[in-house]
């Protein structure tokens, strides 16, 4: 019994040390990575030098979109909408940006009256649905659509859309796992 207890203690000690090393490693990586605010400033500076760069606009839009989701600041969602619209102005076939535009439109709707919320949510869903209709094999657009549909209240009737999008993504992973590694 003592041998078994000592073996467990050594295993736990080793595991604890490995976890501490991993945590220190992750903390060092996180410290080196810019914060969202810093990255936004970097992107704005880069866009002042290259205002036509759609990938920079897209990344900026995603950062503002995530900020709007987390803190629900209307200015963040407005900036996300502007960024995605800029991407689409330069590349109308950027389906991932169009899906995020639909998502940001839905977030924007949260800032209105009860009636305008429903109208805005439907407008965002229409953008997402049209994106999926135009680009049914775009995994990124499907994922944005699935996540938006999944987190909607049931009365909005987006359950079928969420299931369809997630089923598509899961099937794609099973069919072509190498694409997702």
PDB file of C-alpha atoms in Angstrom:
ATOM      1  CA  UNK A   1       0.000   0.000   0.000  1.00  0.00           C
ATOM      2  CA  UNK A   2       2.889   2.374   0.824  1.00  0.00           C
ATOM      3  CA  UNK A   3       4.496   1.726  -2.561  1.00  0.00           C
ATOM      4  CA  UNK A   4       1.198   2.498  -4.304  1.00  0.00           C
ATOM      5  CA  UNK A   5       0.775   5.722  -2.257  1.00  0.00           C
ATOM      6  CA  UNK A   6       4.354   6.828  -3.066  1.00  0.00           C
ATOM      7  CA  UNK A   7       3.793   6.129  -6.752  1.00  0.00           C
ATOM      8  CA  UNK A   8       0.619   8.248  -6.738  1.00  0.00           C
ATOM      9  CA  UNK A   9       2.413  11.079  -4.905  1.00  0.00           C
ATOM     10  CA  UNK A  10       5.281  11.021  -7.440  1.00  0.00           C
ATOM     11  CA  UNK A  11       2.788  11.029 -10.321  1.00  0.00           C
ATOM     12  CA  UNK A  12       0.856  13.939  -8.811  1.00  0.00           C
ATOM     13  CA  UNK A  13       4.067  15.850  -8.146  1.00  0.00           C
ATOM     14  CA  UNK A  14       5.267  15.295 -11.708  1.00  0.00           C
ATOM     15  CA  UNK A  15       1.854  16.294 -13.070  1.00  0.00           C
ATOM     16  CA  UNK A  16       1.811  19.439 -10.917  1.00  0.00           C
ATOM     17  CA  UNK A  17       5.298  20.418 -12.081  1.00  0.00           C
ATOM     18  CA  UNK A  18       4.336  19.870 -15.717  1.00  0.00           C
ATOM     19  CA  UNK A  19       1.207  21.989 -15.260  1.00  0.00           C
ATOM     20  CA  UNK A  20       3.238  24.786 -13.654  1.00  0.00           C
ATOM     21  CA  UNK A  21       5.734  24.661 -16.516  1.00  0.00           C
ATOM     22  CA  UNK A  22       2.900  24.748 -19.058  1.00  0.00           C
ATOM     23  CA  UNK A  23       1.255  27.658 -17.273  1.00  0.00           C
ATOM     24  CA  UNK A  24       4.552  29.579 -17.220  1.00  0.00           C
ATOM     25  CA  UNK A  25       5.034  28.880 -20.915  1.00  0.00           C
ATOM     26  CA  UNK A  26       1.508  30.037 -21.778  1.00  0.00           C
ATOM     27  CA  UNK A  27       1.886  33.142 -19.630  1.00  0.00           C
ATOM     28  CA  UNK A  28       5.084  34.043 -21.504  1.00  0.00           C
ATOM     29  CA  UNK A  29       3.316  33.598 -24.866  1.00  0.00           C
ATOM     30  CA  UNK A  30       0.333  35.654 -23.712  1.00  0.00           C
ATOM     31  CA  UNK A  31       2.613  38.388 -22.431  1.00  0.00           C
ATOM     32  CA  UNK A  32       4.301  38.554 -25.836  1.00  0.00           C
ATOM     33  CA  UNK A  33       1.007  38.708 -27.761  1.00  0.00           C
ATOM     34  CA  UNK A  34      -0.588  42.126 -28.153  1.00  0.00           C
ATOM     35  CA  UNK A  35      -3.857  42.799 -26.396  1.00  0.00           C
ATOM     36  CA  UNK A  36      -6.944  43.299 -28.535  1.00  0.00           C
ATOM     37  CA  UNK A  37      -6.685  47.058 -28.061  1.00  0.00           C
ATOM     38  CA  UNK A  38      -3.005  47.024 -29.077  1.00  0.00           C
ATOM     39  CA  UNK A  39      -3.726  44.849 -32.113  1.00  0.00           C
ATOM     40  CA  UNK A  40      -6.540  47.187 -33.171  1.00  0.00           C
ATOM     41  CA  UNK A  41      -4.109  50.108 -33.025  1.00  0.00           C
ATOM     42  CA  UNK A  42      -1.544  48.131 -35.040  1.00  0.00           C
ATOM     43  CA  UNK A  43      -4.149  47.345 -37.690  1.00  0.00           C
ATOM     44  CA  UNK A  44      -5.368  50.930 -37.876  1.00  0.00           C
ATOM     45  CA  UNK A  45      -1.787  52.090 -38.419  1.00  0.00           C
ATOM     46  CA  UNK A  46      -1.225  49.453 -41.098  1.00  0.00           C
ATOM     47  CA  UNK A  47      -4.500  50.430 -42.797  1.00  0.00           C
ATOM     48  CA  UNK A  48      -3.465  54.078 -42.869  1.00  0.00           C
ATOM     49  CA  UNK A  49      -0.551  52.929 -45.036  1.00  0.00           C
ATOM     50  CA  UNK A  50      -2.533  50.313 -47.029  1.00  0.00           C
ATOM     51  CA  UNK A  51      -6.250  51.219 -46.944  1.00  0.00           C
ATOM     52  CA  UNK A  52      -7.155  48.685 -49.656  1.00  0.00           C
ATOM     53  CA  UNK A  53      -5.894  45.652 -47.709  1.00  0.00           C
ATOM     54  CA  UNK A  54      -9.033  43.556 -47.206  1.00  0.00           C
ATOM     55  CA  UNK A  55      -7.384  41.030 -44.895  1.00  0.00           C
ATOM     56  CA  UNK A  56      -6.379  43.803 -42.484  1.00  0.00           C
ATOM     57  CA  UNK A  57      -9.935  45.191 -42.631  1.00  0.00           C
ATOM     58  CA  UNK A  58     -11.299  41.698 -42.025  1.00  0.00           C
ATOM     59  CA  UNK A  59      -9.088  41.115 -38.980  1.00  0.00           C
ATOM     60  CA  UNK A  60     -10.055  44.537 -37.627  1.00  0.00           C
ATOM     61  CA  UNK A  61     -13.721  43.693 -38.127  1.00  0.00           C
ATOM     62  CA  UNK A  62     -13.348  40.420 -36.244  1.00  0.00           C
ATOM     63  CA  UNK A  63     -11.629  42.157 -33.324  1.00  0.00           C
ATOM     64  CA  UNK A  64     -14.402  44.760 -33.098  1.00  0.00           C
ATOM     65  CA  UNK A  65     -17.040  42.031 -33.510  1.00  0.00           C
ATOM     66  CA  UNK A  66     -15.609  40.067 -30.583  1.00  0.00           C
ATOM     67  CA  UNK A  67     -15.372  43.228 -28.497  1.00  0.00           C
ATOM     68  CA  UNK A  68     -19.030  43.978 -29.265  1.00  0.00           C
ATOM     69  CA  UNK A  69     -20.017  40.448 -28.219  1.00  0.00           C
ATOM     70  CA  UNK A  70     -18.154  40.716 -24.939  1.00  0.00           C
ATOM     71  CA  UNK A  71     -19.043  44.200 -23.787  1.00  0.00           C
ATOM     72  CA  UNK A  72     -21.972  45.090 -26.033  1.00  0.00           C
ATOM     73  CA  UNK A  73     -20.637  48.555 -26.827  1.00  0.00           C
ATOM     74  CA  UNK A  74     -22.581  49.942 -29.746  1.00  0.00           C
ATOM     75  CA  UNK A  75     -19.507  51.742 -31.055  1.00  0.00           C
ATOM     76  CA  UNK A  76     -17.646  48.422 -31.343  1.00  0.00           C
ATOM     77  CA  UNK A  77     -20.402  46.863 -33.414  1.00  0.00           C
ATOM     78  CA  UNK A  78     -20.597  49.971 -35.617  1.00  0.00           C
ATOM     79  CA  UNK A  79     -16.847  49.730 -36.249  1.00  0.00           C
ATOM     80  CA  UNK A  80     -17.187  46.003 -36.998  1.00  0.00           C
ATOM     81  CA  UNK A  81     -19.968  46.718 -39.502  1.00  0.00           C
ATOM     82  CA  UNK A  82     -17.844  49.397 -41.163  1.00  0.00           C
ATOM     83  CA  UNK A  83     -14.858  47.053 -41.433  1.00  0.00           C
ATOM     84  CA  UNK A  84     -16.868  44.179 -42.952  1.00  0.00           C
ATOM     85  CA  UNK A  85     -18.616  46.531 -45.382  1.00  0.00           C
ATOM     86  CA  UNK A  86     -15.196  47.810 -46.474  1.00  0.00           C
ATOM     87  CA  UNK A  87     -14.001  44.244 -47.092  1.00  0.00           C
ATOM     88  CA  UNK A  88     -17.096  43.520 -49.165  1.00  0.00           C
ATOM     89  CA  UNK A  89     -16.738  46.759 -51.115  1.00  0.00           C
ATOM     90  CA  UNK A  90     -13.335  45.515 -52.294  1.00  0.00           C
ATOM     91  CA  UNK A  91     -14.242  41.816 -52.533  1.00  0.00           C
ATOM     92  CA  UNK A  92     -17.941  40.985 -52.801  1.00  0.00           C
ATOM     93  CA  UNK A  93     -17.076  37.257 -52.786  1.00  0.00           C
ATOM     94  CA  UNK A  94     -15.544  37.333 -49.288  1.00  0.00           C
ATOM     95  CA  UNK A  95     -18.221  35.068 -47.791  1.00  0.00           C
ATOM     96  CA  UNK A  96     -16.585  34.891 -44.392  1.00  0.00           C
ATOM     97  CA  UNK A  97     -16.791  38.687 -44.107  1.00  0.00           C
ATOM     98  CA  UNK A  98     -20.423  38.610 -45.293  1.00  0.00           C
ATOM     99  CA  UNK A  99     -21.270  36.049 -42.607  1.00  0.00           C
ATOM    100  CA  UNK A 100     -19.669  38.250 -39.958  1.00  0.00           C
ATOM    101  CA  UNK A 101     -21.599  41.220 -41.389  1.00  0.00           C
ATOM    102  CA  UNK A 102     -24.797  39.256 -40.753  1.00  0.00           C
ATOM    103  CA  UNK A 103     -23.665  38.435 -37.238  1.00  0.00           C
ATOM    104  CA  UNK A 104     -22.709  42.049 -36.498  1.00  0.00           C
ATOM    105  CA  UNK A 105     -26.075  43.191 -37.870  1.00  0.00           C
ATOM    106  CA  UNK A 106     -27.725  40.902 -35.339  1.00  0.00           C
ATOM    107  CA  UNK A 107     -25.578  42.289 -32.523  1.00  0.00           C
ATOM    108  CA  UNK A 108     -26.458  45.820 -33.601  1.00  0.00           C
ATOM    109  CA  UNK A 109     -30.143  44.932 -33.305  1.00  0.00           C
ATOM    110  CA  UNK A 110     -29.695  44.357 -29.580  1.00  0.00           C
ATOM    111  CA  UNK A 111     -29.362  48.116 -29.096  1.00  0.00           C
ATOM    112  CA  UNK A 112     -32.829  49.026 -30.372  1.00  0.00           C
ATOM    113  CA  UNK A 113     -36.395  48.870 -29.151  1.00  0.00           C
ATOM    114  CA  UNK A 114     -38.195  45.543 -28.823  1.00  0.00           C
ATOM    115  CA  UNK A 115     -39.642  45.825 -32.337  1.00  0.00           C
ATOM    116  CA  UNK A 116     -36.431  47.007 -33.966  1.00  0.00           C
ATOM    117  CA  UNK A 117     -34.518  44.180 -32.248  1.00  0.00           C
ATOM    118  CA  UNK A 118     -36.621  41.571 -33.997  1.00  0.00           C
ATOM    119  CA  UNK A 119     -36.404  43.405 -37.325  1.00  0.00           C
ATOM    120  CA  UNK A 120     -32.610  43.778 -36.996  1.00  0.00           C
ATOM    121  CA  UNK A 121     -32.167  40.139 -35.977  1.00  0.00           C
ATOM    122  CA  UNK A 122     -34.157  39.033 -39.029  1.00  0.00           C
ATOM    123  CA  UNK A 123     -32.019  41.298 -41.222  1.00  0.00           C
ATOM    124  CA  UNK A 124     -28.856  39.692 -39.807  1.00  0.00           C
ATOM    125  CA  UNK A 125     -30.284  36.196 -40.360  1.00  0.00           C
ATOM    126  CA  UNK A 126     -31.222  37.104 -43.926  1.00  0.00           C
ATOM    127  CA  UNK A 127     -27.613  38.108 -44.608  1.00  0.00           C
ATOM    128  CA  UNK A 128     -26.355  34.857 -43.062  1.00  0.00           C
ATOM    129  CA  UNK A 129     -28.890  32.733 -44.970  1.00  0.00           C
ATOM    130  CA  UNK A 130     -28.076  34.433 -48.282  1.00  0.00           C
ATOM    131  CA  UNK A 131     -24.359  33.909 -47.626  1.00  0.00           C
ATOM    132  CA  UNK A 132     -24.884  30.189 -47.018  1.00  0.00           C
ATOM    133  CA  UNK A 133     -27.113  29.956 -50.090  1.00  0.00           C
ATOM    134  CA  UNK A 134     -24.419  31.592 -52.245  1.00  0.00           C
ATOM    135  CA  UNK A 135     -21.488  29.720 -50.685  1.00  0.00           C
ATOM    136  CA  UNK A 136     -22.826  26.477 -49.192  1.00  0.00           C
ATOM    137  CA  UNK A 137     -19.339  24.936 -48.968  1.00  0.00           C
ATOM    138  CA  UNK A 138     -17.668  27.816 -47.132  1.00  0.00           C
ATOM    139  CA  UNK A 139     -16.809  26.257 -43.768  1.00  0.00           C
ATOM    140  CA  UNK A 140     -16.024  29.573 -42.102  1.00  0.00           C
ATOM    141  CA  UNK A 141     -19.324  31.144 -43.137  1.00  0.00           C
ATOM    142  CA  UNK A 142     -21.153  28.001 -41.993  1.00  0.00           C
ATOM    143  CA  UNK A 143     -19.463  28.179 -38.605  1.00  0.00           C
ATOM    144  CA  UNK A 144     -20.455  31.832 -38.109  1.00  0.00           C
ATOM    145  CA  UNK A 145     -24.014  30.994 -39.147  1.00  0.00           C
ATOM    146  CA  UNK A 146     -24.150  27.937 -36.875  1.00  0.00           C
ATOM    147  CA  UNK A 147     -22.872  29.832 -33.843  1.00  0.00           C
ATOM    148  CA  UNK A 148     -25.319  32.681 -34.406  1.00  0.00           C
ATOM    149  CA  UNK A 149     -28.252  30.329 -34.810  1.00  0.00           C
ATOM    150  CA  UNK A 150     -27.276  28.225 -31.819  1.00  0.00           C
ATOM    151  CA  UNK A 151     -27.249  31.140 -29.397  1.00  0.00           C
ATOM    152  CA  UNK A 152     -30.576  32.612 -30.498  1.00  0.00           C
ATOM    153  CA  UNK A 153     -33.695  32.322 -28.385  1.00  0.00           C
ATOM    154  CA  UNK A 154     -35.888  29.439 -29.503  1.00  0.00           C
ATOM    155  CA  UNK A 155     -38.781  31.656 -30.599  1.00  0.00           C
ATOM    156  CA  UNK A 156     -36.607  32.935 -33.459  1.00  0.00           C
ATOM    157  CA  UNK A 157     -36.704  29.467 -35.011  1.00  0.00           C
ATOM    158  CA  UNK A 158     -33.018  29.112 -35.833  1.00  0.00           C
ATOM    159  CA  UNK A 159     -32.579  25.606 -34.433  1.00  0.00           C
ATOM    160  CA  UNK A 160     -32.868  23.893 -37.828  1.00  0.00           C
ATOM    161  CA  UNK A 161     -30.299  26.266 -39.324  1.00  0.00           C
ATOM    162  CA  UNK A 162     -27.868  25.564 -36.466  1.00  0.00           C
ATOM    163  CA  UNK A 163     -28.298  21.797 -36.829  1.00  0.00           C
ATOM    164  CA  UNK A 164     -27.867  21.961 -40.618  1.00  0.00           C
ATOM    165  CA  UNK A 165     -24.723  24.098 -40.412  1.00  0.00           C
ATOM    166  CA  UNK A 166     -23.137  22.022 -37.657  1.00  0.00           C
ATOM    167  CA  UNK A 167     -24.016  18.785 -39.485  1.00  0.00           C
ATOM    168  CA  UNK A 168     -22.327  20.141 -42.621  1.00  0.00           C
ATOM    169  CA  UNK A 169     -19.184  21.057 -40.672  1.00  0.00           C
ATOM    170  CA  UNK A 170     -19.032  17.686 -38.886  1.00  0.00           C
ATOM    171  CA  UNK A 171     -19.524  15.820 -42.161  1.00  0.00           C
ATOM    172  CA  UNK A 172     -16.765  17.869 -43.787  1.00  0.00           C
ATOM    173  CA  UNK A 173     -14.415  17.018 -40.918  1.00  0.00           C
ATOM    174  CA  UNK A 174     -15.201  13.308 -41.299  1.00  0.00           C
ATOM    175  CA  UNK A 175     -14.832  13.413 -45.092  1.00  0.00           C
ATOM    176  CA  UNK A 176     -11.617  15.464 -45.214  1.00  0.00           C
ATOM    177  CA  UNK A 177      -9.912  15.439 -41.804  1.00  0.00           C
ATOM    178  CA  UNK A 178      -6.633  16.623 -43.322  1.00  0.00           C
ATOM    179  CA  UNK A 179      -8.236  20.017 -44.086  1.00  0.00           C
ATOM    180  CA  UNK A 180      -8.874  20.623 -40.410  1.00  0.00           C
ATOM    181  CA  UNK A 181      -5.556  19.637 -38.861  1.00  0.00           C
TER     182      UNK A 181
END
